[in-house]
PDB file of C-alpha atoms in Angstrom:
ATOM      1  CA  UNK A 190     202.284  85.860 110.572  1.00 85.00           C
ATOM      2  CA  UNK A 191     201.628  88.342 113.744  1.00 93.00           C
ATOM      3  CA  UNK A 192     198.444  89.825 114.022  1.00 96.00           C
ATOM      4  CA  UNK A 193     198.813  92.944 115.714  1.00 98.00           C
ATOM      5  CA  UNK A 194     194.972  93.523 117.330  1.00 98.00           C
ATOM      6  CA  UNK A 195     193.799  97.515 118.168  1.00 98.00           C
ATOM      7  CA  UNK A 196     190.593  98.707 119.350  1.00 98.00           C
ATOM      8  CA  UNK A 197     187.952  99.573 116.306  1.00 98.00           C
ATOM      9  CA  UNK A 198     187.062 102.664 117.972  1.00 98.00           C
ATOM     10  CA  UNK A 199     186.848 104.427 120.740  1.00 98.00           C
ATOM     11  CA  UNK A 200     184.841 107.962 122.061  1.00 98.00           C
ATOM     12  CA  UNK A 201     186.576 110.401 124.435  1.00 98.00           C
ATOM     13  CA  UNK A 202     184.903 113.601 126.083  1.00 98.00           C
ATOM     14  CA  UNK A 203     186.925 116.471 125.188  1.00 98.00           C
ATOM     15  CA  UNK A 204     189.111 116.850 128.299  1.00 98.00           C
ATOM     16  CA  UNK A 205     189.066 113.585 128.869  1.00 98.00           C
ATOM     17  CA  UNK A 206     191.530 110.461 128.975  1.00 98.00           C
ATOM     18  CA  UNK A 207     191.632 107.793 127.580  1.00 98.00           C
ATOM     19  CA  UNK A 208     193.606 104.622 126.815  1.00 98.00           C
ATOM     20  CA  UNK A 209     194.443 103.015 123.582  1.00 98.00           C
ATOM     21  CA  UNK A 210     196.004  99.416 123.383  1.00 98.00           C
ATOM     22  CA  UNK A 211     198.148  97.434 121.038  1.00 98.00           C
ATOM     23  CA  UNK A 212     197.962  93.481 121.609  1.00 98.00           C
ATOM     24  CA  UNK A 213     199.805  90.659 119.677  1.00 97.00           C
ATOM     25  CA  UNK A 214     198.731  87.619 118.632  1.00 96.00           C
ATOM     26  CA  UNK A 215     202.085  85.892 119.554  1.00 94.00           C
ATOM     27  CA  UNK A 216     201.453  86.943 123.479  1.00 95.00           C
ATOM     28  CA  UNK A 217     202.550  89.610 125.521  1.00 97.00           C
ATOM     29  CA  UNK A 218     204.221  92.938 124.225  1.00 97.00           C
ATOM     30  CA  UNK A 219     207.196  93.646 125.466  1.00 97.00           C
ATOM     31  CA  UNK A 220     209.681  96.306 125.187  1.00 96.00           C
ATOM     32  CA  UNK A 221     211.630  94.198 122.727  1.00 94.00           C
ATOM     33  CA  UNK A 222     208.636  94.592 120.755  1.00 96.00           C
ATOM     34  CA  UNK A 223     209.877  98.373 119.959  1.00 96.00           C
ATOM     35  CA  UNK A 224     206.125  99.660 119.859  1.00 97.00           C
ATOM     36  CA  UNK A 225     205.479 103.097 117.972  1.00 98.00           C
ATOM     37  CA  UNK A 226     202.446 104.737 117.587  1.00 98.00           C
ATOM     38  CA  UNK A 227     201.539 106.911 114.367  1.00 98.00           C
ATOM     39  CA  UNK A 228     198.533 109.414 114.778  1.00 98.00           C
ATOM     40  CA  UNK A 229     196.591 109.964 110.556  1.00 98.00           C
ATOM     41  CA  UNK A 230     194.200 112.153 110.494  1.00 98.00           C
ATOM     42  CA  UNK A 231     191.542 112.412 107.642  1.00 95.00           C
ATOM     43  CA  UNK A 232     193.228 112.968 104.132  1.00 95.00           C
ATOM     44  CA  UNK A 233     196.561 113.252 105.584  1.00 97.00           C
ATOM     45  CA  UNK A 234     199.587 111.088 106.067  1.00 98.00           C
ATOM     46  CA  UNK A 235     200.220 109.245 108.705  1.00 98.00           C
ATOM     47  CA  UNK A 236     202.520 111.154 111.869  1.00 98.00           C
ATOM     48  CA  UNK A 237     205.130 109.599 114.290  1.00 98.00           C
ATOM     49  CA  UNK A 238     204.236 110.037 117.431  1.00 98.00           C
ATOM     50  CA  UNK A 239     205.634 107.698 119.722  1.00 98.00           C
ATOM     51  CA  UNK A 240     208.713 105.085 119.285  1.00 97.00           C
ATOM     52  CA  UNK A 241     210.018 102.466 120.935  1.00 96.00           C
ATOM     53  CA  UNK A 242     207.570 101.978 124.051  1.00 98.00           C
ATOM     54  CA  UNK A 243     207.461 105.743 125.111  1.00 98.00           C
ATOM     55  CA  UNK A 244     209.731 108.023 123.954  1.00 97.00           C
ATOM     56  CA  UNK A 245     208.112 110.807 121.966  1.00 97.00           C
ATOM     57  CA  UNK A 246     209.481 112.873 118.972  1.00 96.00           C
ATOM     58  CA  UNK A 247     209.958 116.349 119.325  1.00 95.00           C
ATOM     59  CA  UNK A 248     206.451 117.290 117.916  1.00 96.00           C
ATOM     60  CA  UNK A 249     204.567 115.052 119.863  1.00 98.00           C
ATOM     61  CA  UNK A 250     201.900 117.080 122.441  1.00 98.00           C
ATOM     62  CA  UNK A 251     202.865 116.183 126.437  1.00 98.00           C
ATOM     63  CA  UNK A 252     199.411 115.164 126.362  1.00 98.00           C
ATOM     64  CA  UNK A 253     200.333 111.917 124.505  1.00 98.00           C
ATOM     65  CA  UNK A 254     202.263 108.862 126.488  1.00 98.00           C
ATOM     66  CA  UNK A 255     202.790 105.615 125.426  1.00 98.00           C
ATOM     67  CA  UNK A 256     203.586 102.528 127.649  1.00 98.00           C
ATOM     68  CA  UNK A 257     202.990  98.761 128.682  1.00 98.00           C
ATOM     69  CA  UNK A 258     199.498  97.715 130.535  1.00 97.00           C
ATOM     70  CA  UNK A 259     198.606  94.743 130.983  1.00 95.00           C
ATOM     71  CA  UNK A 260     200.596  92.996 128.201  1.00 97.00           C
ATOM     72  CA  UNK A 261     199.837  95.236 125.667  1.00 98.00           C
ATOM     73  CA  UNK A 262     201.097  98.619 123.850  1.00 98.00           C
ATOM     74  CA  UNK A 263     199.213 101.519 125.274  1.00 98.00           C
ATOM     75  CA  UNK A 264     198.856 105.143 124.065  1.00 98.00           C
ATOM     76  CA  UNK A 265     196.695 107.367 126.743  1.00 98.00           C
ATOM     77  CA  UNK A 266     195.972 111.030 125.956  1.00 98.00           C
ATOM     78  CA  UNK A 267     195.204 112.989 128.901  1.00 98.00           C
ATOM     79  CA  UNK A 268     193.005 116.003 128.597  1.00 97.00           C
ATOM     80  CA  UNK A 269     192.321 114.885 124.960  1.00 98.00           C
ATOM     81  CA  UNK A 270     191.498 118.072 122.574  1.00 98.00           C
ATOM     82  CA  UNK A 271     188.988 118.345 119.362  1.00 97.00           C
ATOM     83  CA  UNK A 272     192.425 118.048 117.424  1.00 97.00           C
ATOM     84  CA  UNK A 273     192.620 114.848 118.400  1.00 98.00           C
ATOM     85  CA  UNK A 274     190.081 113.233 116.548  1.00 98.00           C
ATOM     86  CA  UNK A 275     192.101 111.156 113.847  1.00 98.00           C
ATOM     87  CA  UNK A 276     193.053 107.437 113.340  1.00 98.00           C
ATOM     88  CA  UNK A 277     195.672 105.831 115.651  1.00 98.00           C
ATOM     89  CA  UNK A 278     197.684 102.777 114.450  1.00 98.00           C
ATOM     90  CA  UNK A 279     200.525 101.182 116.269  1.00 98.00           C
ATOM     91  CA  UNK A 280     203.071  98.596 115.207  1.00 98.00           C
ATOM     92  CA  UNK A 281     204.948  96.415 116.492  1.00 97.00           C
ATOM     93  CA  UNK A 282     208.238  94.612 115.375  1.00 94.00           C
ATOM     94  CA  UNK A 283     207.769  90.780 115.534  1.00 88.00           C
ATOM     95  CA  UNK A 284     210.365  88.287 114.420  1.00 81.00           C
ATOM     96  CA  UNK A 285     212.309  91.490 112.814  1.00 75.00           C
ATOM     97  CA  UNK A 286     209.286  92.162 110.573  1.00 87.00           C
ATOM     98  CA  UNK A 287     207.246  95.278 111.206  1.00 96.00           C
ATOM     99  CA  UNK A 288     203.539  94.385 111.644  1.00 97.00           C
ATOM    100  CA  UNK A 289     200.883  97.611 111.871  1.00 98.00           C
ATOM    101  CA  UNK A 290     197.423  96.796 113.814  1.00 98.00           C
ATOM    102  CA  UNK A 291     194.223  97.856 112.411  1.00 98.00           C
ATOM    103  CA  UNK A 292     193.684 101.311 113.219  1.00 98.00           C
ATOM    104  CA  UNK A 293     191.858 102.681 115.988  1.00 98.00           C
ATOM    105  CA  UNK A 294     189.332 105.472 114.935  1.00 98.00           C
ATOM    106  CA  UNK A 295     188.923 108.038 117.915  1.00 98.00           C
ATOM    107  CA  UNK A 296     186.110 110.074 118.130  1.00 98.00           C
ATOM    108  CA  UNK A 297     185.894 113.343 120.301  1.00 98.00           C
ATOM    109  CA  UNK A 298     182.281 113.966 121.322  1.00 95.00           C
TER     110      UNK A 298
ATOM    111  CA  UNK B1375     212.783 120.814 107.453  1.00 92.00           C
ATOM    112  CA  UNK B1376     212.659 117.263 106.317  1.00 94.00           C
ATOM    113  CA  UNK B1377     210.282 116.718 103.016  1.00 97.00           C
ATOM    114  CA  UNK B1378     209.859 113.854 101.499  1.00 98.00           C
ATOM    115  CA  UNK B1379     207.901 113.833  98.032  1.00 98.00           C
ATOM    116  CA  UNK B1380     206.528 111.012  96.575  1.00 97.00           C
ATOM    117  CA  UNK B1381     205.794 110.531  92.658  1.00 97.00           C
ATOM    118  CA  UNK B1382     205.314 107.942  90.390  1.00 97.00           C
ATOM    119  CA  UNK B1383     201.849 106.866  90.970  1.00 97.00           C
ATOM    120  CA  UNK B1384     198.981 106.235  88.576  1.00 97.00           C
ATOM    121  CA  UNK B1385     196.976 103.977  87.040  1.00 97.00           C
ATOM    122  CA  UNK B1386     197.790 100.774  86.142  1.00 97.00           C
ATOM    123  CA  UNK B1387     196.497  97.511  84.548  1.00 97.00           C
ATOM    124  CA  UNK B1388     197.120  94.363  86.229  1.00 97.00           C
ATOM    125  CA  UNK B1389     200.259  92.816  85.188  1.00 97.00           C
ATOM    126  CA  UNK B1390     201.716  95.872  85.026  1.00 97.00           C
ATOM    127  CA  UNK B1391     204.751  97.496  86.440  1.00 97.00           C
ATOM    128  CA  UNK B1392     205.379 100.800  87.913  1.00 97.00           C
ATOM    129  CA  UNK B1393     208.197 102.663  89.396  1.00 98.00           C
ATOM    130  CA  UNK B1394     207.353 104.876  92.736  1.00 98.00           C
ATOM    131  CA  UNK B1395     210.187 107.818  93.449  1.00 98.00           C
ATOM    132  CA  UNK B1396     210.854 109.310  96.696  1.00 98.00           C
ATOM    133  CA  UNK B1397     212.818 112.471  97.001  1.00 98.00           C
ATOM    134  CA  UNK B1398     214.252 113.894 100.145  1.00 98.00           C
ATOM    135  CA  UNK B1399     215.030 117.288 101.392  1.00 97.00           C
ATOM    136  CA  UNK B1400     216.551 118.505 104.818  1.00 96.00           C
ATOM    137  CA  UNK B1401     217.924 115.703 106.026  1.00 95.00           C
ATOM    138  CA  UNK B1402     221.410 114.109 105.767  1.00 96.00           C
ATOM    139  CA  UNK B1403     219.718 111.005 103.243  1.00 97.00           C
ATOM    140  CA  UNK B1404     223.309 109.057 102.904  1.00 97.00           C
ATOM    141  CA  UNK B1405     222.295 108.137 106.091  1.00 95.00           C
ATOM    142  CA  UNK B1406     218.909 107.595 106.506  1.00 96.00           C
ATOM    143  CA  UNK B1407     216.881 104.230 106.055  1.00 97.00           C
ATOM    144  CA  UNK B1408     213.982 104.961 104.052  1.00 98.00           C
ATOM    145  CA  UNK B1409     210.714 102.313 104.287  1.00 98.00           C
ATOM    146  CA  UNK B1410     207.696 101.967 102.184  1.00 98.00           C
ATOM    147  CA  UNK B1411     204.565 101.533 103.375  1.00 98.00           C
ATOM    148  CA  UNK B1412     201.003 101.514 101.915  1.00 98.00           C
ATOM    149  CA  UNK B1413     197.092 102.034 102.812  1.00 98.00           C
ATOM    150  CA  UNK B1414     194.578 100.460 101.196  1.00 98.00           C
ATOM    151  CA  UNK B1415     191.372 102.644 100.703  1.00 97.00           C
ATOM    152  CA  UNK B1416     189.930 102.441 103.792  1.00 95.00           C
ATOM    153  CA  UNK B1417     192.357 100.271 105.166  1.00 96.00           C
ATOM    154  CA  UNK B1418     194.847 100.130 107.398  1.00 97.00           C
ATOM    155  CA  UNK B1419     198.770 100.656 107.427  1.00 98.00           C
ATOM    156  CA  UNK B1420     200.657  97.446 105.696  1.00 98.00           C
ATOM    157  CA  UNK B1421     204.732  97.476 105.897  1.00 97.00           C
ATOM    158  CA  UNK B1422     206.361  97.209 102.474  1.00 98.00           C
ATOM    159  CA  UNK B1423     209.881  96.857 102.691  1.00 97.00           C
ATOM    160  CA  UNK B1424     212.815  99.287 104.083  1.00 97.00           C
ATOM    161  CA  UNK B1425     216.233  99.832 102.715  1.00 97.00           C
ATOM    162  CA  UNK B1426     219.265 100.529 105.112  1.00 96.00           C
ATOM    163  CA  UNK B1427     221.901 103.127 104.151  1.00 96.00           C
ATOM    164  CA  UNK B1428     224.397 102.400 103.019  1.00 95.00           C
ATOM    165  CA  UNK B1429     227.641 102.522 105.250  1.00 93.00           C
ATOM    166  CA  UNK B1430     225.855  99.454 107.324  1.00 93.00           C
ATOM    167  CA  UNK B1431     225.313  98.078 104.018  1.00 94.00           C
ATOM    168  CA  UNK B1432     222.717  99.313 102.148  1.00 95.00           C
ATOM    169  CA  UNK B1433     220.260  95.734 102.248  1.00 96.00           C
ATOM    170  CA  UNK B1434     217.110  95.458 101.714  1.00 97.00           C
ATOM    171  CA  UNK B1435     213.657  93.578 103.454  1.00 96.00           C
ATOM    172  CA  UNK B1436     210.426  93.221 102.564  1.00 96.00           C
ATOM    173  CA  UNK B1437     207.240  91.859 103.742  1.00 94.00           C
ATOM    174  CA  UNK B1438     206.125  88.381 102.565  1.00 92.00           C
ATOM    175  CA  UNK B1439     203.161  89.010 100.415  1.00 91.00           C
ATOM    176  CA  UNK B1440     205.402  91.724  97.536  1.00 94.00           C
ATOM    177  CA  UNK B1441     208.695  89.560  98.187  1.00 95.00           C
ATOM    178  CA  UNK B1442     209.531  88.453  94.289  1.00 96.00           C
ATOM    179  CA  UNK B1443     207.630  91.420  92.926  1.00 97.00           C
ATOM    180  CA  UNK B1444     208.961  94.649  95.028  1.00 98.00           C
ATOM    181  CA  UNK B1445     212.518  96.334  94.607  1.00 98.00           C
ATOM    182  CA  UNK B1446     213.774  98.995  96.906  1.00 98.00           C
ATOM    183  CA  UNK B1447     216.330 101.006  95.728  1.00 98.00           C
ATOM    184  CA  UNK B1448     218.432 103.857  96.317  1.00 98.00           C
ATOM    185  CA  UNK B1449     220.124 106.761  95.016  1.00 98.00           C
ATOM    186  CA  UNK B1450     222.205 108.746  97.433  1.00 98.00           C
ATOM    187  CA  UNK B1451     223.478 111.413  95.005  1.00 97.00           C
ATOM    188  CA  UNK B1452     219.923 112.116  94.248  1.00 98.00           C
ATOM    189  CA  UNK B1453     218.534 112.065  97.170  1.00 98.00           C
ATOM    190  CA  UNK B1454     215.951 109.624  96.043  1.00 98.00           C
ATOM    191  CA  UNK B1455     214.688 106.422  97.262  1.00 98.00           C
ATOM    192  CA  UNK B1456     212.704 103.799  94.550  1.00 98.00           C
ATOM    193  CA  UNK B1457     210.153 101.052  94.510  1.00 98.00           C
ATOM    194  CA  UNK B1458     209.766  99.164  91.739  1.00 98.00           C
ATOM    195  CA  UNK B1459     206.446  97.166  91.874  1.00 97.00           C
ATOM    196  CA  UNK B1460     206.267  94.442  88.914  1.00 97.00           C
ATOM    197  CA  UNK B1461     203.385  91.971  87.877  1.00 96.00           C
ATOM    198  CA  UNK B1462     201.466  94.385  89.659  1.00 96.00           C
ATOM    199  CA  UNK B1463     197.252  93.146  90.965  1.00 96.00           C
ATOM    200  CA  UNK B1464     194.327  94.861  92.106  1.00 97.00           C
ATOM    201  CA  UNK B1465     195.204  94.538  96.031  1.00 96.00           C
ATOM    202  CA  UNK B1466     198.511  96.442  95.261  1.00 97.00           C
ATOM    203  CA  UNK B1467     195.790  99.750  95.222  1.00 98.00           C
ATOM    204  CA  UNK B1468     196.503 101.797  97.961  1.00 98.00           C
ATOM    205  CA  UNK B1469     198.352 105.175  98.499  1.00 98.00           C
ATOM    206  CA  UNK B1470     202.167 103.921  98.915  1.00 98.00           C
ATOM    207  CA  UNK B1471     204.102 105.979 101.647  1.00 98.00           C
ATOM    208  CA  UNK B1472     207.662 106.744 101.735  1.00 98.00           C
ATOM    209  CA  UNK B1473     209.191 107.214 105.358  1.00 98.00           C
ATOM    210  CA  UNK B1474     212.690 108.301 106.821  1.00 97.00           C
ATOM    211  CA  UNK B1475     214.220 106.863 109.639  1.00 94.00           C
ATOM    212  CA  UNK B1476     216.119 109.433 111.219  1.00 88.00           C
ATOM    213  CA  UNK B1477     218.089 107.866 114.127  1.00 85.00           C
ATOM    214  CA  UNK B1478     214.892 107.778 116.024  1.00 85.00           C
ATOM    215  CA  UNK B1479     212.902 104.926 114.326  1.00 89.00           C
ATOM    216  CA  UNK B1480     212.489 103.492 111.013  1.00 90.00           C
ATOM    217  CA  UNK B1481     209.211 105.573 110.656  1.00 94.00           C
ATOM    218  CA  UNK B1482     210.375 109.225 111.847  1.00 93.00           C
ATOM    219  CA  UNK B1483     209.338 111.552 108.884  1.00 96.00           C
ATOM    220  CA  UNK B1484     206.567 110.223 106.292  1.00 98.00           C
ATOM    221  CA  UNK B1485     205.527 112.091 103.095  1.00 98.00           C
ATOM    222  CA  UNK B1486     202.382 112.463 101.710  1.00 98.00           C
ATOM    223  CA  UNK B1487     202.249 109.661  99.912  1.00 98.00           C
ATOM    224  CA  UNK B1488     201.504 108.641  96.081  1.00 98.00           C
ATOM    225  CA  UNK B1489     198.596 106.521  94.633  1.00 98.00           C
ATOM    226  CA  UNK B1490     198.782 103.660  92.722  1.00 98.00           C
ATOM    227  CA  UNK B1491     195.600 102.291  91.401  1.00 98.00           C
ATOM    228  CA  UNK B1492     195.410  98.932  89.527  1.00 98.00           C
ATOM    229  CA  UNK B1493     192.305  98.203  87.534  1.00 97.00           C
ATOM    230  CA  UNK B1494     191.824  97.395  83.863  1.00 95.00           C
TER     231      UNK B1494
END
């Protein structure tokens, strides 16, 4: 069974950037690894933001990019708003099965 | 604009059963592959099972711990995706998601989700 590993939390300065990652316990993330990123704010459902690596959906703010650092997912929001604030998650597709990391709670402070 | 309404949920004793509905609006749903997925309180996101559409077959997964116990199902005429959860325990709580895949990804469009609470 993958373990899919995300940071517990992170704090961003409004304005700010910062970089959220998406690791698996099975090695390196790769592009084959399809990874999408869902943004869920407090009380709400989750929201699609990115898919497959780095393509966004028509919603998603420019500010939002997803890619691959350093053998990991990775979601960076540049010139991060209050509105961000929320949970992140990502997932990843391993062996065909979907596997969702822990969450990432982002704080804007 | 693409809804999707979940019902269905409730409370439950252990051993129980319970049928989750999805309905879908503004979207083309003959076509879609609709996934369930559910959140713990306080917990993360956990992948249920998806269903693919039916003109590449209409089959079904599911993750390894509700395997035996989960159904997915669909309806195309009403719109309306299923889950049937059966000999249902207390770490099936959590607020169970249903999400369209429009083309896009399996996870393009999620509702609002319904909660399922098992406790006797």
């Amino acid at each position: 069974q993958t373990v899919v590993t995300q940071e517990p939390s992170l704090t961003v300065s409004p304005g700010g950037t910062v970089t959220l990652t998406c690791a698996s316990s099975t090695g390196a993330v790769t592009s084959g690894y399809y990874p999408n990123w869902f943004q869920q704010k407090p009380g709400q459902a989750p929201r699609a933001l990115i898919y497959s690596t780095s393509n966004k959906h028509s919603w998603t703010p420019a500010r939002f990019s997803g890619s691959l650092l350093g053998g990991k997912a990775a979601l960076t929001l540049s010139g991060v708003q209050p509105e961000d604030e929320a949970d992140y998650h990502c997932l990843l597709f391993s062996g065909g099965a979907p596997v969702f990391g822990g969450g990432t709670k982002l704080t804007v402070l | 604009e693409v809804q999707l309404v979940e019902s269905g949920g409730g409370l439950v004793e252990p051993g129980g059963s319970l049928r989750l509905a999805c309905t879908a609006s503004g979207l083309t749903f003959r076509n879609a592959w609709m996934t369930w997925v559910r959140q713990a309180p306080g917990k993360g996101l956990e992948w249920v099972g998806r269903i693919k559409s039916q003109n590449v077959g209409g089959t079904t997964d599911y993750a390894a711990p509700v395997k035996g116990r989960f159904t997915i199902s669909r309806d195309d005429s009403k719109n309306t995706v299923y889950l049937q959860i059966n000999s249902l325990k207390t770490e099936d709580t959590a607020v169970y998601y249903c999400i369209a895949g429009l083309g896009l990804s399996d996870f393009d469009m999620w509702g609002q989700g319904t909660m399922v609470t098992v406790s006797s």
